[in-house]
Coordinates of C-alpha atoms in Angstrom, one line a residue:
Chain L
M12 CA 5.2 -8.4 57.2
L13 CA 7.0 -6.4 54.7
T14 CA 4.9 -4.9 51.9
A15 CA 6.5 -3.9 48.6
P16 CA 6.3 -0.2 47.9
V17 CA 4.1 1.0 45.0
L18 CA 6.4 2.5 42.4
N19 CA 3.8 3.5 39.8
Y20 CA 5.9 2.5 36.8
S21 CA 3.5 4.1 34.3
L22 CA 4.2 7.5 35.7
L23 CA 8.0 6.9 35.7
A24 CA 7.7 5.6 32.1
P25 CA 9.4 8.6 30.4
I26 CA 12.6 8.1 32.5
L27 CA 12.5 4.4 32.3
V28 CA 12.2 4.4 28.5
V29 CA 15.4 6.5 28.3
L30 CA 17.2 4.3 30.7
G31 CA 16.1 1.2 28.8
G32 CA 17.3 2.7 25.5
A33 CA 20.7 3.5 27.2
L34 CA 21.1 -0.1 28.3
L35 CA 20.1 -1.4 24.8
G36 CA 22.8 1.0 23.5
V37 CA 25.4 -0.7 25.8
L38 CA 24.4 -4.1 24.4
V39 CA 24.6 -2.9 20.9
E40 CA 28.0 -1.4 21.6
A41 CA 29.2 -4.8 22.8
F42 CA 27.7 -7.2 20.2
L43 CA 27.0 -5.4 16.9
S44 CA 29.7 -5.2 14.2
K45 CA 31.4 -1.9 13.7
A46 CA 29.9 -1.4 10.2
V47 CA 26.3 -1.1 11.4
R48 CA 26.9 0.2 14.9
P49 CA 26.9 4.0 14.4
A50 CA 23.6 3.9 12.5
A51 CA 22.0 1.5 15.0
Q52 CA 23.1 3.6 18.0
L53 CA 21.8 6.8 16.4
A54 CA 18.5 5.2 15.6
I55 CA 18.1 3.7 19.1
A56 CA 19.0 7.0 20.7
L57 CA 16.7 9.1 18.6
G58 CA 13.9 6.5 18.8
T59 CA 14.2 6.4 22.6
L60 CA 13.8 10.1 22.9
V61 CA 10.7 10.2 20.7
L62 CA 9.2 7.3 22.6
S63 CA 9.9 9.0 25.9
F64 CA 8.3 12.2 24.6
A65 CA 5.2 10.2 23.7
Q66 CA 5.1 8.8 27.3
I67 CA 5.4 12.4 28.6
I68 CA 2.3 13.4 26.7
R69 CA 0.5 10.4 28.1
V70 CA 1.6 11.0 31.7
R71 CA 0.5 14.6 31.5
N72 CA -3.1 13.5 31.4
L73 CA -3.0 11.1 34.4
T74 CA -4.4 12.0 37.7
S75 CA -2.1 10.4 40.3
L76 CA 0.8 12.7 40.6
T77 CA 3.4 11.2 42.8
A78 CA 5.4 8.1 42.0
A79 CA 8.0 5.9 43.8
V80 CA 6.6 6.5 47.3
N81 CA 6.4 10.3 46.9
S82 CA 10.0 10.6 45.9
V83 CA 9.1 11.7 42.4
T84 CA 6.5 14.4 41.8
I85 CA 4.9 14.7 38.3
D86 CA 3.5 18.2 38.1
G87 CA 3.1 20.8 35.4
A88 CA 6.5 22.5 35.7
G89 CA 8.2 19.1 36.0
V90 CA 6.6 17.6 32.9
F91 CA 7.3 20.8 30.9
I92 CA 11.0 20.7 31.9
Q93 CA 11.2 17.0 31.0
G94 CA 9.7 17.7 27.6
T95 CA 12.1 20.6 27.0
I96 CA 15.1 18.4 27.9
L97 CA 14.0 15.7 25.5
V98 CA 13.5 18.1 22.6
L99 CA 16.9 19.8 23.3
A100 CA 18.6 16.4 23.6
F101 CA 17.1 15.3 20.3
I102 CA 18.6 18.4 18.6
A103 CA 21.9 18.0 20.4
L104 CA 22.1 14.3 19.4
L105 CA 21.9 15.4 15.7
L106 CA 25.0 17.5 16.3
I107 CA 26.7 14.7 18.3
A108 CA 26.1 12.1 15.5
D109 CA 27.3 14.3 12.7
Q110 CA 31.0 14.4 12.3
D111 CA 34.1 12.6 13.5
N112 CA 34.1 14.7 16.7
F113 CA 34.9 11.9 19.1
A114 CA 38.0 9.9 20.0
A115 CA 38.1 6.5 18.1
Q116 CA 39.3 4.8 21.3
A117 CA 39.1 6.9 24.4
S118 CA 41.6 4.7 26.2
A119 CA 44.3 5.0 23.6
V120 CA 47.1 7.4 24.4
P121 CA 46.9 10.6 22.2
G122 CA 49.3 10.4 19.3
S123 CA 50.0 6.7 19.8
E124 CA 50.2 3.9 17.2
E125 CA 47.2 2.4 18.8
E126 CA 45.1 5.5 18.1
R127 CA 46.3 5.8 14.5
S128 CA 45.5 2.2 13.8
A129 CA 42.1 2.5 15.4
I130 CA 41.2 5.4 13.1
A131 CA 42.8 3.7 10.0
T132 CA 40.9 0.4 10.5
G133 CA 37.7 2.1 11.5
K134 CA 37.6 0.6 15.0
I135 CA 35.6 3.5 16.3
Q136 CA 33.7 3.3 19.6
T137 CA 30.2 4.8 19.7
E138 CA 29.6 4.7 23.4
I139 CA 28.8 8.4 23.2
F140 CA 25.2 7.6 22.4
P141 CA 24.4 5.4 25.5
L142 CA 26.3 7.9 27.6
T143 CA 24.1 10.7 26.3
L144 CA 21.0 8.7 27.1
F145 CA 22.1 8.0 30.6
A146 CA 22.8 11.7 31.1
V147 CA 19.4 12.5 29.7
A148 CA 17.7 10.1 32.1
G149 CA 19.4 11.7 35.0
M150 CA 18.4 15.2 33.7
M151 CA 14.8 14.0 33.5
L152 CA 14.8 12.7 37.0
F153 CA 16.6 15.7 38.6
P154 CA 13.8 18.3 38.2
L155 CA 11.1 15.8 39.3
A156 CA 12.9 14.5 42.4
S157 CA 11.2 15.6 45.6
D158 CA 13.3 14.0 48.2
L159 CA 17.0 14.5 49.0
I160 CA 18.2 11.0 48.1
T161 CA 16.5 11.0 44.7
L162 CA 17.9 14.5 44.1
F163 CA 21.5 13.3 44.9
V164 CA 21.2 10.2 42.8
A165 CA 19.7 12.0 39.9
L166 CA 22.5 14.7 40.1
E167 CA 25.1 12.0 39.9
V168 CA 23.4 10.0 37.2
L169 CA 23.4 13.2 35.0
S170 CA 26.9 14.2 36.0
L171 CA 28.9 11.0 35.7
P172 CA 28.3 10.5 32.0
L173 CA 29.0 14.1 31.3
Y174 CA 32.4 14.0 33.0
L175 CA 33.4 11.2 30.6
M176 CA 31.8 12.8 27.5
A177 CA 33.8 16.0 28.1
G178 CA 37.0 13.9 27.7
L179 CA 36.2 12.2 24.4
S180 CA 37.2 14.8 21.8
R181 CA 39.1 13.4 18.8
R182 CA 41.2 16.5 18.2
R183 CA 43.1 18.4 20.9
R184 CA 42.7 15.4 23.2
L185 CA 45.0 16.7 25.9
L186 CA 42.7 19.8 26.3
S187 CA 39.7 17.6 26.3
Q188 CA 41.1 15.2 28.9
E189 CA 42.1 18.2 31.0
A190 CA 38.5 19.5 30.8
A191 CA 37.2 16.1 31.9
L192 CA 39.6 16.0 34.9
K193 CA 38.6 19.5 36.0
Y194 CA 34.9 18.9 35.5
F195 CA 35.1 15.7 37.4
L196 CA 37.1 16.9 40.4
L197 CA 35.1 20.1 40.8
G198 CA 31.8 18.4 40.1
A199 CA 32.5 15.7 42.7
Y200 CA 33.7 18.4 45.2
S201 CA 30.4 20.3 44.7
S202 CA 28.2 17.2 45.0
A203 CA 30.0 16.5 48.4
F204 CA 28.8 19.9 49.5
F205 CA 25.3 19.1 48.2
L206 CA 25.2 15.9 50.2
F207 CA 26.5 17.5 53.4
G208 CA 23.8 20.1 53.0
A209 CA 21.2 17.4 52.5
A210 CA 22.4 15.6 55.7
F211 CA 21.9 18.8 57.7
L212 CA 18.5 19.5 56.2
Y213 CA 17.6 16.0 57.2
G214 CA 18.9 16.7 60.7
F215 CA 16.8 19.8 60.9
S216 CA 13.6 18.3 59.7
G217 CA 13.8 14.6 60.4
S218 CA 12.5 14.1 56.9
L219 CA 14.2 13.6 53.5
S220 CA 11.3 14.9 51.4
L221 CA 11.0 18.5 50.3
N222 CA 7.5 18.7 51.7
G223 CA 8.7 17.4 55.1
I224 CA 11.4 20.1 55.1
A225 CA 8.8 22.8 54.2
A226 CA 6.5 21.6 57.0
A227 CA 9.4 21.6 59.5
I228 CA 10.3 25.1 58.6
T229 CA 6.7 26.3 59.0
G230 CA 6.3 24.4 62.2
G231 CA 9.5 26.0 63.5
Q232 CA 10.4 23.1 65.9
G233 CA 13.8 22.2 64.5
N234 CA 17.3 23.6 65.2
D235 CA 17.8 26.6 63.0
V236 CA 21.6 26.2 62.8
F237 CA 21.1 22.9 61.0
L238 CA 18.6 24.6 58.6
L239 CA 21.1 27.4 57.8
I240 CA 24.0 25.0 57.3
G241 CA 21.8 22.8 55.2
I242 CA 20.6 25.6 52.9
A243 CA 24.1 27.0 52.5
F244 CA 25.8 23.7 51.5
L245 CA 22.9 22.5 49.4
S246 CA 22.9 25.8 47.5
V247 CA 26.7 25.5 46.8
G248 CA 26.1 22.2 45.1
L249 CA 23.2 23.6 43.0
L250 CA 24.8 26.9 42.1
F251 CA 27.9 25.0 40.9
K252 CA 25.8 22.9 38.6
V253 CA 24.0 26.0 37.1
G254 CA 27.4 27.7 36.9
A255 CA 26.7 30.8 39.1
V256 CA 29.4 33.1 40.4
P257 CA 31.5 32.4 42.5
F258 CA 31.2 28.7 41.6
H259 CA 31.6 29.3 37.9
S260 CA 35.3 28.8 37.3
W261 CA 34.9 25.4 35.8
T262 CA 32.5 26.6 33.1
P263 CA 34.8 28.3 30.6
D264 CA 37.5 25.6 30.9
V265 CA 35.1 22.7 30.4
Y266 CA 33.1 24.4 27.6
Q267 CA 36.3 25.1 25.8
G268 CA 37.9 21.7 26.2
A269 CA 34.9 19.5 25.6
P270 CA 34.0 18.4 22.1
T271 CA 31.7 21.2 20.8
P272 CA 28.5 19.1 20.3
I273 CA 28.9 17.9 23.9
T274 CA 29.4 21.5 25.0
A275 CA 26.1 22.3 23.2
F276 CA 24.4 19.4 24.9
M277 CA 25.6 20.3 28.4
A278 CA 25.2 24.0 28.1
A279 CA 21.5 23.6 27.1
C280 CA 20.3 20.4 28.8
T281 CA 22.3 20.5 32.0
K282 CA 21.3 24.0 32.7
V283 CA 17.6 23.2 32.0
A284 CA 17.7 20.3 34.4
A285 CA 19.7 22.0 37.1
F286 CA 17.4 25.0 37.0
G287 CA 14.4 22.7 37.1
A288 CA 15.7 21.2 40.3
T289 CA 16.8 24.5 41.8
L290 CA 13.3 26.0 41.2
R291 CA 11.6 23.0 42.8
I292 CA 13.9 23.0 45.8
F293 CA 13.5 26.7 46.5
Y294 CA 9.8 27.0 45.5
V295 CA 8.6 23.8 47.3
G296 CA 11.1 23.0 50.0
L297 CA 12.7 26.2 51.1
S298 CA 10.1 28.9 50.3
A299 CA 9.1 29.3 53.9
A300 CA 12.7 30.1 54.9
Q301 CA 13.0 32.7 52.1
W302 CA 14.2 35.5 54.5
E303 CA 17.2 33.3 55.3
W304 CA 18.4 32.6 51.7
K305 CA 17.0 35.4 49.6
P306 CA 19.7 38.0 50.4
I307 CA 22.5 35.6 49.6
I308 CA 20.9 34.4 46.4
T309 CA 20.3 38.0 45.4
V310 CA 24.0 38.8 45.8
V311 CA 24.9 35.6 43.8
A312 CA 22.4 36.6 41.0
I313 CA 23.8 40.1 40.8
L314 CA 27.5 38.9 40.8
T315 CA 26.7 36.2 38.2
M316 CA 25.0 38.6 35.8
A317 CA 27.8 41.2 36.2
V318 CA 30.8 38.8 36.0
G319 CA 29.4 36.8 33.2
A320 CA 28.7 39.9 31.0
I321 CA 32.0 41.7 31.8
A322 CA 34.3 38.7 31.5
A323 CA 32.8 37.7 28.2
I324 CA 34.2 40.9 26.6
A325 CA 37.8 39.9 27.4
Q326 CA 37.6 36.5 25.8
R327 CA 39.4 35.7 22.5
D328 CA 38.0 32.2 22.2
V329 CA 34.5 31.8 20.9
K330 CA 33.7 28.8 23.1
R331 CA 35.0 30.6 26.2
A332 CA 33.0 33.7 25.3
L333 CA 29.8 31.6 24.9
A334 CA 30.6 30.0 28.3
F335 CA 30.7 33.4 30.0
S336 CA 27.5 34.3 28.2
S337 CA 25.9 31.2 29.6
I338 CA 27.1 32.2 33.1
A339 CA 25.4 35.6 32.6
H340 CA 22.2 33.7 31.6
A341 CA 22.4 31.7 34.8
G342 CA 22.3 35.0 36.6
F343 CA 19.2 36.1 34.7
L344 CA 17.5 32.8 35.5
L345 CA 18.3 33.2 39.2
T346 CA 16.1 36.3 39.3
G347 CA 13.3 33.8 38.4
V348 CA 14.2 31.7 41.4
L349 CA 14.1 34.8 43.6
A350 CA 10.6 35.8 42.4
L351 CA 9.0 32.8 44.1
N352 CA 5.6 33.3 42.4
K353 CA 3.7 31.9 39.5
S354 CA 4.8 34.5 37.0
G355 CA 8.4 34.1 38.0
L356 CA 8.1 30.3 37.4
S357 CA 6.3 30.8 34.1
A358 CA 8.9 33.3 32.9
S359 CA 11.8 30.9 34.0
L360 CA 10.2 28.1 32.0
F361 CA 10.0 30.3 28.9
Y362 CA 13.6 31.6 29.4
I363 CA 14.9 28.0 29.7
V364 CA 13.4 27.1 26.4
A365 CA 14.6 30.2 24.6
Y366 CA 18.1 29.9 26.1
G367 CA 18.4 26.2 25.3
F368 CA 17.6 26.4 21.6
T369 CA 19.7 29.5 21.1
T370 CA 22.7 27.9 22.8
I371 CA 22.5 24.6 20.8
G372 CA 22.2 26.7 17.6
A373 CA 25.2 28.8 18.4
F374 CA 27.5 25.9 19.3
G375 CA 26.2 24.1 16.3
I376 CA 27.6 26.9 14.1
V377 CA 30.9 26.7 16.0
T378 CA 31.3 23.1 14.9
L379 CA 31.1 24.3 11.3
V380 CA 33.9 26.9 11.3
R381 CA 37.1 24.9 10.5
D382 CA 40.5 24.8 9.0
S383 CA 42.6 21.7 8.1
A384 CA 43.3 21.0 11.8
G385 CA 39.7 21.0 13.0
E386 CA 37.5 23.6 14.5
V387 CA 38.7 27.2 14.7
T388 CA 37.5 28.8 17.9
D389 CA 39.9 31.8 18.0
L390 CA 37.7 34.8 17.5
N391 CA 40.4 36.7 15.7
R392 CA 40.3 34.2 12.9
W393 CA 36.5 34.6 12.6
I394 CA 37.1 38.1 11.3
G395 CA 35.3 38.7 8.0
L396 CA 33.6 35.4 8.0
G397 CA 30.3 37.1 7.0
K398 CA 31.8 37.9 3.6
K399 CA 32.7 34.3 2.9
S400 CA 29.5 32.6 4.1
P401 CA 26.8 35.2 4.8
F402 CA 24.1 32.7 5.5
I403 CA 25.8 30.8 8.4
S404 CA 27.2 34.0 9.8
G405 CA 23.8 35.5 9.6
M406 CA 22.4 32.7 11.7
F407 CA 25.1 33.1 14.2
V408 CA 24.3 36.8 14.5
L409 CA 20.6 35.9 15.0
F410 CA 21.6 33.7 18.0
L411 CA 23.9 36.4 19.4
L412 CA 21.1 38.9 19.1
S413 CA 18.8 36.5 21.0
F414 CA 21.4 36.1 23.7
A415 CA 21.6 39.9 23.9
G416 CA 17.8 40.2 24.2
I417 CA 17.2 42.3 21.1
P418 CA 13.4 42.5 20.2
L419 CA 11.9 40.0 17.7
T420 CA 14.0 37.2 19.2
S421 CA 13.1 34.8 21.9
G422 CA 15.8 36.2 24.2
F423 CA 14.0 39.5 24.4
I424 CA 10.7 38.0 25.4
G425 CA 12.5 35.7 27.9
K426 CA 14.4 38.6 29.6
F427 CA 11.3 40.9 29.5
S428 CA 9.1 38.4 31.3
L429 CA 11.8 37.5 33.8
F430 CA 12.5 41.1 34.7
N431 CA 8.8 41.8 34.8
A432 CA 8.3 39.0 37.4
A433 CA 11.2 40.2 39.5
Y434 CA 9.8 43.8 39.3
E435 CA 6.4 42.6 40.5
T436 CA 7.9 41.2 43.7
G437 CA 9.7 44.5 44.3
N438 CA 13.2 43.3 43.7
I439 CA 14.3 46.5 41.9
T440 CA 18.0 46.1 42.5
V441 CA 18.2 42.8 40.6
V442 CA 16.2 44.2 37.7
V443 CA 18.5 47.3 37.4
V444 CA 21.6 45.2 37.5
G445 CA 20.1 42.7 35.1
V446 CA 19.3 45.5 32.6
L447 CA 22.8 47.0 32.9
A448 CA 24.4 43.6 32.5
S449 CA 22.3 43.0 29.4
A450 CA 23.6 46.3 28.0
V451 CA 27.2 45.3 28.7
A452 CA 26.6 41.9 27.1
A453 CA 25.0 43.5 24.1
F454 CA 28.2 45.4 23.5
F455 CA 30.1 42.1 23.4
Y456 CA 27.7 40.5 21.1
L457 CA 27.6 43.4 18.7
R458 CA 31.4 43.5 18.7
I459 CA 31.3 40.0 17.2
V460 CA 28.7 41.1 14.7
V461 CA 31.1 43.8 13.6
M462 CA 34.0 41.4 13.4
L463 CA 32.0 39.0 11.2
F464 CA 30.4 41.4 8.8
F465 CA 32.1 44.8 8.8
T466 CA 35.8 43.9 9.0
E467 CA 37.9 42.8 6.0
P468 CA 38.9 39.2 6.2
T469 CA 42.6 38.6 6.9
N470 CA 43.0 34.8 7.1
D471 CA 42.0 32.6 4.2
S472 CA 42.5 29.2 5.7
V473 CA 39.3 29.3 7.8
T474 CA 36.3 28.0 6.0
V475 CA 32.7 27.2 6.9
V476 CA 32.2 23.5 6.0
I477 CA 29.0 22.6 4.2
P478 CA 26.8 21.2 7.0
S479 CA 25.4 17.7 6.7
I480 CA 21.6 17.3 6.7
M481 CA 21.5 16.6 10.4
T482 CA 23.5 19.7 11.5
R483 CA 21.6 21.7 9.0
F484 CA 18.3 20.6 10.4
A485 CA 19.5 21.2 14.0
I486 CA 20.7 24.7 13.3
T487 CA 17.7 25.7 11.2
F488 CA 15.3 24.4 13.8
C489 CA 17.0 26.3 16.6
A490 CA 16.9 29.5 14.4
L491 CA 13.2 29.0 13.7
V492 CA 12.4 28.5 17.4
T493 CA 14.4 31.7 18.2
V494 CA 12.5 33.8 15.6
V495 CA 9.1 32.3 16.1
L496 CA 9.2 32.7 19.9
G497 CA 10.3 36.3 19.4
V498 CA 7.5 37.2 16.9
Y499 CA 4.7 35.1 18.4
P500 CA 5.7 34.6 22.0
S501 CA 2.1 33.8 23.0
L502 CA 2.5 30.4 21.4
L503 CA 4.7 29.3 24.3
L504 CA 3.8 31.9 26.9
N505 CA 0.3 30.5 27.2
T506 CA 1.7 27.0 27.6
T507 CA 4.2 28.0 30.3
Q508 CA 1.5 29.7 32.2
T509 CA -0.7 26.6 32.1
F510 CA 2.2 24.4 33.2
A511 CA 3.7 26.7 35.7
N512 CA 2.8 24.9 38.9
F513 CA 4.6 22.8 41.5
L514 CA 2.7 20.3 43.4
K515 CA 3.4 21.0 47.1
Chain R
M9 CA 28.5 9.9 75.4
D10 CA 26.9 13.0 73.9
I11 CA 25.7 12.1 70.4
S12 CA 26.5 15.6 69.1
N13 CA 30.2 14.7 69.3
Y14 CA 29.6 12.6 66.1
L15 CA 28.4 15.8 64.4
Y16 CA 31.6 17.6 65.4
L17 CA 33.6 14.7 64.1
S18 CA 31.6 14.8 60.9
A19 CA 32.2 18.5 60.5
L20 CA 35.9 18.0 61.2
L21 CA 36.3 15.3 58.6
F22 CA 34.4 17.4 56.0
T23 CA 36.7 20.3 56.7
I24 CA 39.8 18.2 56.4
G25 CA 38.5 16.9 53.1
A26 CA 37.5 20.3 51.8
V27 CA 40.8 21.9 52.7
G28 CA 42.7 18.9 51.3
V29 CA 41.0 19.3 47.9
V30 CA 42.3 22.9 47.7
V31 CA 45.9 22.3 48.9
R32 CA 46.8 18.9 47.6
R33 CA 48.3 18.6 44.1
N34 CA 48.0 14.9 43.2
A35 CA 44.6 14.1 41.5
I36 CA 44.4 10.8 43.4
V37 CA 44.9 12.5 46.7
V38 CA 42.4 15.2 45.8
F39 CA 39.9 12.5 44.9
M40 CA 40.5 10.8 48.3
C41 CA 39.8 14.1 50.0
I42 CA 36.4 14.2 48.2
E43 CA 35.7 10.7 49.3
L44 CA 36.4 11.8 52.9
M45 CA 33.9 14.6 52.4
L46 CA 31.2 12.1 51.3
N47 CA 32.0 9.9 54.3
A48 CA 31.6 12.9 56.6
A49 CA 28.2 13.5 55.1
N50 CA 27.4 9.8 55.7
L51 CA 28.4 10.1 59.3
A52 CA 26.1 13.1 59.6
F53 CA 23.3 11.2 58.0
V54 CA 23.6 8.3 60.4
T55 CA 24.0 10.5 63.4
F56 CA 20.9 12.5 62.5
S57 CA 19.1 9.2 61.9
R58 CA 19.8 8.3 65.6
I59 CA 18.8 11.8 66.8
N60 CA 15.6 12.0 64.8
G61 CA 14.7 8.4 65.6
N62 CA 13.9 7.2 62.1
L63 CA 15.7 5.2 59.5
D64 CA 15.7 7.6 56.6
G65 CA 19.2 8.8 57.3
Q66 CA 20.7 5.2 57.3
V67 CA 19.0 4.5 54.0
A68 CA 20.5 7.7 52.6
S69 CA 24.0 6.6 53.7
F70 CA 23.6 3.4 51.7
F71 CA 22.7 5.3 48.6
T72 CA 25.7 7.6 49.2
M73 CA 28.0 4.6 49.3
V74 CA 26.7 3.2 46.0
V75 CA 27.0 6.6 44.3
A76 CA 30.5 7.1 45.7
A77 CA 31.5 3.7 44.3
C78 CA 30.2 4.8 40.9
E79 CA 32.1 8.0 41.2
V80 CA 35.3 6.1 41.9
V81 CA 34.8 4.1 38.7
V82 CA 34.4 7.2 36.5
G83 CA 37.0 9.3 38.4
L84 CA 39.8 6.7 38.3
A85 CA 39.1 6.1 34.6
I86 CA 39.6 9.8 33.9
I87 CA 42.7 10.1 36.1
V88 CA 44.3 7.0 34.6
T89 CA 43.7 8.3 31.1
I90 CA 45.2 11.6 31.8
Y91 CA 48.2 9.9 33.6
R92 CA 48.8 7.7 30.5
S93 CA 48.9 10.7 28.2
R94 CA 50.9 13.0 30.4
R95 CA 52.9 10.7 32.7
S96 CA 51.7 12.8 35.6
A97 CA 48.7 13.0 37.8
S98 CA 49.4 16.4 39.2
V99 CA 46.5 18.8 38.9
D100 CA 49.0 21.7 38.5
D101 CA 50.4 20.2 35.3
A102 CA 47.0 20.1 33.7
S103 CA 46.9 23.8 32.8
L104 CA 46.5 24.1 29.1
L105 CA 43.1 25.6 29.4
K106 CA 44.3 28.6 31.5
R107 CA 44.7 31.8 29.6

C-alpha cells in the first residue's frame, strides 16, 4: 500500500506564495489588456513578496522544522536568509518596475521594424515580473534545501529565469543577448558539474540528504575517492554561482550586459541565496570532512579576494568595476564559510545583509546616470558628476565607502565581524590577505570618489535624471540601511546571533 | 559484468562533454555537450543506485531529465534569439563584452 508523503504545506507557504504569485503573473500577462498590465503585474509582484514575508514571520514560530519529507529544513539561518532575499527582491523590483529598461518584445530582432512598431504602439511585454518571482522562489528554496535533488532543482529554478532576464535589455540589445548566452552556457556547464558531484556524494554515502552524507563521513564506511570527487565537483558548481575565482569570468560580462536593475537583483539576491546554500552544505553536510576541503577553499578565498580587488582597479566601466568588487566580496564571504562556527555564521548573515543593500543602492544609482542614448557606464564620463548632482553622487560615495569597509558604514561592521570570526578559528593567513585586499579595494573606491568630486567636469552631455518615487525610495532605503547598520550594528547583530543556527 | 564499468563510462562521457564545451565553437554543439554531461551524471546516479541498493539515485535521474528539458527550452530560446540578430550561432562571434 502506497502512502502519500506528508509535505507540510504550511511550512512551505513562503515559497508556495511566491510561486503562486508568479503563476498569476503569467495568467495576467496572457489575458489582461496592455493598458492595465504593467500596474497589475507590479501590484501582484510586490503584494506576493509582502504576503510571503508575513508567512515567514508565521513559520518562524512553528515547532516542526522539516518539510517535504526532510528535503526542506526550516531553521534560524534559513528563515533569516529567506527574509533577506524577500526584502532585497522588493527593493530590486522597485528598480525593475521603474523605467523603460526592458525590450518591448524580446523575440523581435534588434533594430527591426517589428521592434519599432511594438514600441510605437505600446505593445510592451511585462513578463519580467513573473520571471523575477520565479527566480525569487528558487532563491528562497535554495538555502533551505537539505537534499541533493532539491538543491539541484532549486538551483535551476533560480538560474533559468535569470538567464532570460539578462537578455531583456531595451538598449544595447546585442550586448544584453550576448550576456544572456554567456550566462546560460557557463551556468549550465557549472550545474552539470554540480550534478556530477551530487551523483558521487550519493555514491559515497548511499543517501541524498545532507544529514545522511554527514553521517556517512563520520561513520567512515564509504569510498573516500567518491567523497573527494563529489566535494570537488559540487564545490565547482557552488563557487561558480557565488562568482569565486577561478570560476568568476562570467561575472563582469553578465553584470555589464544585463539591464542594470536586473544586475542589481542578481548581484544582491543570487549571492545571498547561493551563499545560504553554500553555508548549509559546508556547515551541515561536509563539516566532518573539513580537512579535505578547507585547504582548497582557503586558496579559493584568498585568490577571490585578491583578484577581485586588483582587477577592479583596471576597469573603465562602472558596472564591470562593481562586478569585480562583488567578486572580492564573495571572497570575504568565503572566509565565513571557512570559519565553520556560530560566530562565522552570524557574521556571514550580517555581511550578506549589508552587502545586499549596498549593492542594490549602487546599481540603482547607475540606472540614473544617463545621456540621450541611455545609461552611461563609462567611468571617464562620470568625472565631475559630484559638481552637477552632489546629492546622488554623495549617496554613491556612501555605498562605495561601505564596499570599502570604512567605519560608520555597514560594510565596516560586516568585514570586522567576519575577520574576527576567521581570526578566532586561527585562520590568520586569510585574515591578513583579506585586510590587504580591503586596502587595495579602498584605493579603487577612493579613486572614484576623487573622480566624482575633485576633478573638473569635461563632458556636459551626461546628466543624472530625476529619479521617480520608486527609485528614490529604493536608493534612500538602501542608504539608510547602510548608515544605520554602521552606526547601530547591534540592531542586526543581535538578530543574526539569535538566528545563526543550522538544524543538523 | 563488473558494475564499476558503468562509472568509467559515465566519467568518460562527462569528460567528452566537458572538453567539448571548451573546444567547440557552435552554441548548439556546446549545449549538446552540456546535455552529455548531464546524462553522464544520470548514468552515475543510476549506477550508484544499483550499488547502494536503494532507489534514491533513480529518482534523482528522473528529476535531472525534467530539469534538463527545462534547460533546453530556455537555452534554445536564447540561442535562437541571438542567431536571429547576428545570423550566427558561433560563441566566438559573440565577443562585444570583451575588453
